[in-house]
PDB file of C-alpha atoms in Angstrom:
ATOM      1  CA  MET K   1     -31.706  52.668 -21.935  1.00 52.00           C
ATOM      2  CA  PRO K   2     -29.154  49.368 -22.233  1.00 55.00           C
ATOM      3  CA  GLY K   3     -26.795  48.767 -19.996  1.00 59.00           C
ATOM      4  CA  PRO K   4     -22.845  48.333 -20.947  1.00 60.00           C
ATOM      5  CA  ASP K   5     -21.557  46.131 -23.333  1.00 55.00           C
ATOM      6  CA  PRO K   6     -20.996  42.828 -21.590  1.00 58.00           C
ATOM      7  CA  VAL K   7     -17.556  42.681 -23.586  1.00 54.00           C
ATOM      8  CA  CYS K   8     -16.312  45.720 -21.882  1.00 55.00           C
ATOM      9  CA  THR K   9     -17.374  44.747 -18.338  1.00 67.00           C
ATOM     10  CA  GLU K  10     -17.603  41.044 -18.009  1.00 72.00           C
ATOM     11  CA  PRO K  11     -14.924  39.333 -16.104  1.00 81.00           C
ATOM     12  CA  THR K  12     -12.112  37.732 -18.082  1.00 78.00           C
ATOM     13  CA  PRO K  13     -13.499  34.202 -20.033  1.00 82.00           C
ATOM     14  CA  SER K  14     -11.662  31.784 -18.719  1.00 82.00           C
ATOM     15  CA  ALA K  15     -10.397  30.825 -21.772  1.00 81.00           C
ATOM     16  CA  ALA K  16      -8.552  33.714 -22.114  1.00 77.00           C
ATOM     17  CA  HIS K  17      -6.891  33.547 -18.880  1.00 81.00           C
ATOM     18  CA  GLY K  18      -3.425  32.396 -20.910  1.00 83.00           C
ATOM     19  CA  GLY K  19      -3.822  36.127 -22.738  1.00 85.00           C
ATOM     20  CA  PRO K  20      -5.019  38.798 -20.745  1.00 88.00           C
ATOM     21  CA  VAL K  21      -2.512  41.384 -22.806  1.00 90.00           C
ATOM     22  CA  SER K  22      -4.705  40.175 -25.383  1.00 90.00           C
ATOM     23  CA  ILE K  23      -8.461  40.296 -23.770  1.00 90.00           C
ATOM     24  CA  ALA K  24      -7.378  43.785 -22.604  1.00 90.00           C
ATOM     25  CA  LEU K  25      -6.143  44.819 -26.076  1.00 92.00           C
ATOM     26  CA  ALA K  26      -9.871  43.504 -27.579  1.00 91.00           C
ATOM     27  CA  ARG K  27     -11.583  45.386 -25.085  1.00 92.00           C
ATOM     28  CA  VAL K  28     -10.062  48.387 -25.354  1.00 94.00           C
ATOM     29  CA  ALA K  29     -10.150  48.253 -29.323  1.00 93.00           C
ATOM     30  CA  ARG K  30     -14.275  47.308 -28.957  1.00 93.00           C
ATOM     31  CA  MET K  31     -14.652  50.458 -26.433  1.00 94.00           C
ATOM     32  CA  HIS K  32     -12.810  52.873 -28.755  1.00 94.00           C
ATOM     33  CA  ARG K  33     -14.848  51.395 -31.411  1.00 94.00           C
ATOM     34  CA  ILE K  34     -18.107  52.327 -29.859  1.00 95.00           C
ATOM     35  CA  ALA K  35     -17.110  55.553 -28.634  1.00 95.00           C
ATOM     36  CA  ALA K  36     -15.586  56.691 -32.319  1.00 95.00           C
ATOM     37  CA  GLY K  37     -19.071  55.170 -33.835  1.00 95.00           C
ATOM     38  CA  ARG K  38     -21.265  57.835 -31.505  1.00 96.00           C
ATOM     39  CA  ARG K  39     -19.073  60.297 -32.822  1.00 96.00           C
ATOM     40  CA  LEU K  40     -18.864  59.722 -35.939  1.00 96.00           C
ATOM     41  CA  LYS K  41     -22.607  59.200 -36.411  1.00 96.00           C
ATOM     42  CA  GLU K  42     -23.281  62.914 -35.751  1.00 94.00           C
ATOM     43  CA  LEU K  43     -21.123  63.390 -39.292  1.00 95.00           C
ATOM     44  CA  GLY K  44     -23.085  60.750 -40.789  1.00 94.00           C
ATOM     45  CA  LEU K  45     -20.692  58.047 -40.761  1.00 95.00           C
ATOM     46  CA  TYR K  46     -20.024  54.416 -39.746  1.00 93.00           C
ATOM     47  CA  PRO K  47     -16.839  53.362 -37.909  1.00 92.00           C
ATOM     48  CA  GLY K  48     -14.421  52.377 -40.486  1.00 91.00           C
ATOM     49  CA  GLN K  49     -15.832  55.115 -43.292  1.00 95.00           C
ATOM     50  CA  GLU K  50     -13.376  58.054 -41.599  1.00 96.00           C
ATOM     51  CA  MET K  51     -10.707  55.717 -42.395  1.00 94.00           C
ATOM     52  CA  MET K  52     -11.306  55.010 -45.738  1.00 94.00           C
ATOM     53  CA  MET K  53     -11.912  58.640 -46.183  1.00 97.00           C
ATOM     54  CA  MET K  54      -8.629  59.889 -44.876  1.00 96.00           C
ATOM     55  CA  ARG K  55      -7.165  57.317 -47.303  1.00 95.00           C
ATOM     56  CA  LEU K  56      -9.303  59.020 -50.225  1.00 96.00           C
ATOM     57  CA  TRP K  57      -8.188  63.036 -48.477  1.00 97.00           C
ATOM     58  CA  ASP K  58      -4.177  61.884 -48.331  1.00 95.00           C
ATOM     59  CA  ARG K  59      -3.904  60.165 -51.493  1.00 94.00           C
ATOM     60  CA  GLY K  60      -6.464  62.281 -53.988  1.00 93.00           C
ATOM     61  CA  PRO K  61      -8.709  60.230 -56.384  1.00 95.00           C
ATOM     62  CA  VAL K  62      -6.973  56.200 -56.147  1.00 95.00           C
ATOM     63  CA  ARG K  63      -8.288  52.648 -57.611  1.00 94.00           C
ATOM     64  CA  GLN K  64     -10.853  50.760 -55.561  1.00 93.00           C
ATOM     65  CA  SER K  65      -8.319  48.220 -55.828  1.00 92.00           C
ATOM     66  CA  GLU K  66      -5.140  49.614 -54.575  1.00 92.00           C
ATOM     67  CA  LEU K  67      -7.950  51.286 -51.684  1.00 92.00           C
ATOM     68  CA  ILE K  68      -9.286  47.879 -50.548  1.00 91.00           C
ATOM     69  CA  GLN K  69      -5.215  46.499 -50.096  1.00 90.00           C
ATOM     70  CA  SER K  70      -4.256  49.854 -48.203  1.00 89.00           C
ATOM     71  CA  LEU K  71      -7.479  49.084 -45.613  1.00 89.00           C
ATOM     72  CA  GLY K  72      -6.684  45.357 -45.576  1.00 86.00           C
ATOM     73  CA  LEU K  73     -10.582  44.634 -45.410  1.00 89.00           C
ATOM     74  CA  ASP K  74     -12.547  42.139 -47.740  1.00 91.00           C
ATOM     75  CA  ALA K  75     -13.557  43.415 -50.978  1.00 92.00           C
ATOM     76  CA  SER K  76     -16.831  42.968 -50.531  1.00 94.00           C
ATOM     77  CA  THR K  77     -16.618  44.942 -47.568  1.00 93.00           C
ATOM     78  CA  VAL K  78     -15.006  47.895 -48.867  1.00 94.00           C
ATOM     79  CA  THR K  79     -17.292  47.632 -51.561  1.00 93.00           C
ATOM     80  CA  LYS K  80     -20.552  48.034 -49.497  1.00 95.00           C
ATOM     81  CA  MET K  81     -18.519  51.048 -47.408  1.00 95.00           C
ATOM     82  CA  LEU K  82     -18.350  52.827 -50.780  1.00 96.00           C
ATOM     83  CA  GLN K  83     -21.822  52.411 -51.423  1.00 95.00           C
ATOM     84  CA  ARG K  84     -22.866  53.786 -48.762  1.00 95.00           C
ATOM     85  CA  LEU K  85     -20.472  56.836 -49.059  1.00 97.00           C
ATOM     86  CA  GLU K  86     -21.280  57.265 -52.667  1.00 96.00           C
ATOM     87  CA  GLN K  87     -25.079  57.557 -51.604  1.00 96.00           C
ATOM     88  CA  CYS K  88     -24.321  60.048 -49.166  1.00 95.00           C
ATOM     89  CA  GLY K  89     -22.795  62.090 -51.684  1.00 96.00           C
ATOM     90  CA  HIS K  90     -19.069  62.259 -50.067  1.00 97.00           C
ATOM     91  CA  VAL K  91     -17.397  59.803 -52.401  1.00 97.00           C
ATOM     92  CA  ARG K  92     -17.768  59.585 -56.449  1.00 96.00           C
ATOM     93  CA  ARG K  93     -16.462  56.266 -58.338  1.00 95.00           C
ATOM     94  CA  GLY K  94     -16.257  55.965 -62.207  1.00 93.00           C
ATOM     95  CA  PRO K  95     -13.705  54.393 -64.707  1.00 93.00           C
ATOM     96  CA  ASP K  96      -9.991  54.840 -64.269  1.00 89.00           C
ATOM     97  CA  PRO K  97      -8.969  56.921 -67.469  1.00 90.00           C
ATOM     98  CA  ALA K  98      -5.553  55.049 -67.610  1.00 89.00           C
ATOM     99  CA  ASP K  99      -7.746  51.425 -67.234  1.00 89.00           C
ATOM    100  CA  ARG K 100     -11.072  51.970 -68.477  1.00 85.00           C
ATOM    101  CA  ARG K 101     -11.385  48.101 -66.403  1.00 89.00           C
ATOM    102  CA  ALA K 102     -10.236  49.697 -63.139  1.00 91.00           C
ATOM    103  CA  VAL K 103     -12.590  51.844 -61.388  1.00 93.00           C
ATOM    104  CA  LEU K 104     -11.127  55.154 -59.439  1.00 95.00           C
ATOM    105  CA  VAL K 105     -12.377  56.597 -56.453  1.00 96.00           C
ATOM    106  CA  GLU K 106     -12.211  59.746 -55.345  1.00 96.00           C
ATOM    107  CA  ALA K 107     -13.768  62.221 -52.576  1.00 97.00           C
ATOM    108  CA  THR K 108     -16.387  64.681 -53.625  1.00 97.00           C
ATOM    109  CA  ASP K 109     -16.318  68.195 -52.036  1.00 97.00           C
ATOM    110  CA  GLU K 110     -19.092  67.077 -49.667  1.00 97.00           C
ATOM    111  CA  GLY K 111     -16.561  64.173 -48.676  1.00 97.00           C
ATOM    112  CA  ARG K 112     -13.727  66.658 -48.179  1.00 97.00           C
ATOM    113  CA  ALA K 113     -15.810  68.621 -46.143  1.00 97.00           C
ATOM    114  CA  LEU K 114     -15.643  66.042 -43.591  1.00 97.00           C
ATOM    115  CA  ARG K 115     -12.191  66.297 -42.766  1.00 98.00           C
ATOM    116  CA  ALA K 116     -12.276  68.682 -40.214  1.00 97.00           C
ATOM    117  CA  GLY K 117     -15.245  66.932 -38.502  1.00 97.00           C
ATOM    118  CA  VAL K 118     -13.225  63.733 -38.433  1.00 97.00           C
ATOM    119  CA  GLU K 119     -10.059  65.233 -37.258  1.00 97.00           C
ATOM    120  CA  GLY K 120     -12.036  66.942 -33.992  1.00 97.00           C
ATOM    121  CA  VAL K 121     -13.851  63.195 -33.605  1.00 97.00           C
ATOM    122  CA  TRP K 122     -10.075  61.529 -33.581  1.00 96.00           C
ATOM    123  CA  THR K 123      -8.698  64.450 -31.274  1.00 96.00           C
ATOM    124  CA  ASP K 124     -11.638  64.057 -28.873  1.00 96.00           C
ATOM    125  CA  LEU K 125     -11.153  60.313 -28.504  1.00 96.00           C
ATOM    126  CA  GLU K 126      -7.394  60.415 -28.191  1.00 95.00           C
ATOM    127  CA  GLN K 127      -8.020  63.177 -24.981  1.00 96.00           C
ATOM    128  CA  LEU K 128     -10.820  60.600 -23.766  1.00 96.00           C
ATOM    129  CA  SER K 129      -8.638  57.706 -24.078  1.00 95.00           C
ATOM    130  CA  LEU K 130      -5.489  59.068 -22.783  1.00 96.00           C
ATOM    131  CA  SER K 131      -6.952  61.030 -19.669  1.00 96.00           C
ATOM    132  CA  GLY K 132      -5.306  60.868 -16.712  1.00 96.00           C
ATOM    133  CA  LEU K 133      -2.073  59.702 -18.675  1.00 96.00           C
ATOM    134  CA  GLU K 134       0.934  61.849 -18.242  1.00 96.00           C
ATOM    135  CA  PRO K 135       2.893  63.065 -21.420  1.00 95.00           C
ATOM    136  CA  GLY K 136       5.660  60.320 -20.499  1.00 96.00           C
ATOM    137  CA  ASP K 137       2.923  57.638 -19.865  1.00 96.00           C
ATOM    138  CA  ARG K 138       1.315  58.414 -23.313  1.00 95.00           C
ATOM    139  CA  ALA K 139       4.503  58.137 -25.090  1.00 95.00           C
ATOM    140  CA  GLU K 140       5.123  55.007 -23.592  1.00 96.00           C
ATOM    141  CA  LEU K 141       1.982  53.837 -24.211  1.00 95.00           C
ATOM    142  CA  ALA K 142       2.387  54.584 -28.242  1.00 94.00           C
ATOM    143  CA  ARG K 143       5.772  53.167 -27.815  1.00 94.00           C
ATOM    144  CA  LEU K 144       4.701  49.770 -26.553  1.00 95.00           C
ATOM    145  CA  LEU K 145       1.563  49.975 -28.551  1.00 93.00           C
ATOM    146  CA  GLY K 146       3.877  50.069 -31.640  1.00 92.00           C
ATOM    147  CA  LEU K 147       5.956  47.278 -30.448  1.00 93.00           C
ATOM    148  CA  VAL K 148       2.869  45.141 -30.056  1.00 92.00           C
ATOM    149  CA  ALA K 149       1.558  45.733 -33.644  1.00 91.00           C
ATOM    150  CA  ASP K 150       5.055  45.026 -35.035  1.00 91.00           C
ATOM    151  CA  ASN K 151       5.199  41.789 -33.485  1.00 91.00           C
ATOM    152  CA  LEU K 152       1.770  40.986 -35.220  1.00 89.00           C
ATOM    153  CA  ARG K 153       2.772  42.602 -38.090  1.00 85.00           C
ATOM    154  CA  GLU K 154       3.749  39.746 -39.900  1.00 79.00           C
ATOM    155  CA  GLU K 155       1.180  37.417 -38.800  1.00 80.00           C
ATOM    156  CA  ALA K 156      -1.202  40.450 -40.082  1.00 75.00           C
ATOM    157  CA  GLY K 157       0.325  39.600 -43.840  1.00 66.00           C
ATOM    158  CA  GLU K 158      -0.177  42.471 -46.577  1.00 48.00           C
ATOM    159  CA  ALA K 159      -2.622  44.415 -44.340  1.00 48.00           C
ATOM    160  CA  GLY K 160      -0.082  44.742 -41.954  1.00 44.00           C
ATOM    161  CA  GLU K 161       2.960  46.186 -43.885  1.00 44.00           C
ATOM    162  CA  CYS K 162       2.973  49.688 -42.788  1.00 48.00           C
ATOM    163  CA  PRO K 163       5.438  51.553 -41.147  1.00 46.00           C
ATOM    164  CA  PRO K 164       4.665  52.459 -37.169  1.00 44.00           C
ATOM    165  CA  PRO K 165       2.884  55.794 -36.653  1.00 48.00           C
ATOM    166  CA  PRO K 166       4.429  58.987 -36.401  1.00 46.00           C
ATOM    167  CA  GLY K 167       5.862  59.427 -33.100  1.00 46.00           C
ATOM    168  CA  VAL K 168       6.857  55.373 -32.312  1.00 38.00           C
ATOM    169  CA  CYS K 169       9.856  54.217 -32.248  1.00 32.00           C
TER     170      CYS K 169
END
């Protein structure tokens, strides 16, 4: 069995000494993605696919171009994700009746059936990630991360133009 990911256990690289919070955020993001990936695998999903499915569950049928924009990912990345999800029977793509040149994407019944499992994964990740933190500390962490996101939003461009998550001031 392979050991822990070096990104998660290696000392801070010397070039990153000027950014201890940035390296911590990168490590946390990487470890969160690994933990999510392990749980999502049980549902037959890869990390990132659940975010696409969440958008489809909340919005219903949506143009592929709008999905690409809302996810803030490269068009080729979204297309590959959609191909995999379509092959598994979780999404369906077809021409938009309002504009036959546009592609409409929607969750299938099989895709909608994944929702409870994905909600469980995110609840489990939340509990795992925040274990040992008091409710006040959890709220403060969410608030501080919201501020960090606000600071980075302009740099992120259109993909970052979104309101803070609920409960974040």
